[in-house]
Coordinates of C-alpha atoms in Angstrom, one line a residue:
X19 CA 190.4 231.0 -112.9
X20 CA 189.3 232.7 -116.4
X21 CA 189.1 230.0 -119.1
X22 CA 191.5 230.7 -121.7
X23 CA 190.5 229.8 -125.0
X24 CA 193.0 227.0 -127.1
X25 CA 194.5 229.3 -129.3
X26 CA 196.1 230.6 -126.1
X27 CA 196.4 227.7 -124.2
X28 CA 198.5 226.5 -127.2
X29 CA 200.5 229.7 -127.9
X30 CA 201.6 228.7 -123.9
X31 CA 202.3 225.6 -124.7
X32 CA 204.4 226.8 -127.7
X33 CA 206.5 229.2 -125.7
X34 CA 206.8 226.5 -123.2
X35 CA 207.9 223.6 -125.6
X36 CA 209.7 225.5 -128.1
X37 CA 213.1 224.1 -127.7
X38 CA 211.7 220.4 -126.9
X39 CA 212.1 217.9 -129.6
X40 CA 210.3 214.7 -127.6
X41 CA 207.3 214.8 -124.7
X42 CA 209.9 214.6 -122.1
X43 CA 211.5 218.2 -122.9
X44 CA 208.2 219.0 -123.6
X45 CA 207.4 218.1 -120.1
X46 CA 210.3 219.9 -118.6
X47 CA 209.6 222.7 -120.1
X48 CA 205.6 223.1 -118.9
X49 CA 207.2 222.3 -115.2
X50 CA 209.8 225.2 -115.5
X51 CA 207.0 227.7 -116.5
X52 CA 204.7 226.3 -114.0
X53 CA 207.6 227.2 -111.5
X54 CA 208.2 230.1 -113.0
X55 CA 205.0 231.4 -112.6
X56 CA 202.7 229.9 -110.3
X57 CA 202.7 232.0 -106.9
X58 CA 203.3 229.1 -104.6
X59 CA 202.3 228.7 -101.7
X60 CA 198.4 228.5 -101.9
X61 CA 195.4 226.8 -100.0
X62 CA 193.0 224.3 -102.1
X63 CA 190.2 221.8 -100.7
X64 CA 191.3 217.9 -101.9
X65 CA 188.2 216.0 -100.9
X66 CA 187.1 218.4 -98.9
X67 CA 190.0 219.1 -97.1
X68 CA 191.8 222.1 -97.0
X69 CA 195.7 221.9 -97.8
X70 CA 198.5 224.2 -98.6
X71 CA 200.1 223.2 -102.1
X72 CA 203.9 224.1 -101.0
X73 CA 205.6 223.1 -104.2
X74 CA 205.7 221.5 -107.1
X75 CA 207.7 218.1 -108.8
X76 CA 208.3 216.0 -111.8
X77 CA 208.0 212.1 -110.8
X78 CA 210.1 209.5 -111.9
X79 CA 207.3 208.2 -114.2
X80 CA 207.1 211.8 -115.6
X81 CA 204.0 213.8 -114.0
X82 CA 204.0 216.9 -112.5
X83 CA 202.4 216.9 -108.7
X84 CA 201.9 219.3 -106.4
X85 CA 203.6 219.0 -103.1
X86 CA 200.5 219.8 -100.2
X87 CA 200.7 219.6 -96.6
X88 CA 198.6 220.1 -94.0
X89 CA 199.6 220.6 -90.1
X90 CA 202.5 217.7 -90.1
X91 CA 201.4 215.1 -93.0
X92 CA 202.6 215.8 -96.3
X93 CA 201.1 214.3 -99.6
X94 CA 201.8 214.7 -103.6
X95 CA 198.9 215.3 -105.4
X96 CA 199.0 215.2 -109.2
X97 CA 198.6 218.5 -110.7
X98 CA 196.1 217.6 -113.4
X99 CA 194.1 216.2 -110.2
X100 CA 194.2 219.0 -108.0
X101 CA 191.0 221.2 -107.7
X102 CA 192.3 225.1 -108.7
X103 CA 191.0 227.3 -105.7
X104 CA 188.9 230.1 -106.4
X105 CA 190.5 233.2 -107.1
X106 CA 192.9 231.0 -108.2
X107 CA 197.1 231.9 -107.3
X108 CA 198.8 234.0 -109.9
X109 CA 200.5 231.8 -112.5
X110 CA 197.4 229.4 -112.2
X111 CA 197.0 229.6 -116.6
X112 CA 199.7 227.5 -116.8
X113 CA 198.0 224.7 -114.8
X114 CA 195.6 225.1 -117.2
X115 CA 197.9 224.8 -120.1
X116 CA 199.7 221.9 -118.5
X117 CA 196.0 220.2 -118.8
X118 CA 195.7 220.8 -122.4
X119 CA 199.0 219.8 -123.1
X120 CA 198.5 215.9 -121.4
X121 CA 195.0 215.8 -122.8

């Protein structure tokens, strides 16, 4: 994935929040661009491992995870902790903006 400078990691983050007056809505809107635009599904190594990330969700304590399986087990993974493949999926920049945005 091409490193995107913070001037346009924060110009996402902008479009993405622009309606959001606390971090939850700010939240909600970074998960509806990342499912906007992130070309799901896609294979990634976790711990060496390869898995297929099938989805995406918001938990109850408010962090976006990535919904991987592999053959019959299924496991969320927490976005900001999930290693971006390389060439990384179309929509993958916002991944990296979600990152930015939680610091």
């Amino acid at each position: 994935m091409s490193a995107l400078d913070t001037a346009q990691l924060e110009a996402m983050i902008e479009e993405a929040t622009v309606d959001a007056y606390n971090e939850d809505e700010q939240l909600t809107g970074l998960f509806t661009m990342l499912g906007e635009h992130l070309a799901l599904p896609f294979t990634t190594a976790v711990l060496g491992v390869e898995v297929t990330v099938r989805g995406i969700d918001v938990t109850a304590d408010g962090r976006i995870v990535a919904r991987c399986s592999r053959g019959g087990m299924r496991q969320s993974i927490g976005i900001l902790d999930l290693p971006v493949p390389s060439p990384a999926p179309e929509g993958a920049e916002w991944i990296e903006a979600y990152r930015h945005w939680a610091g």
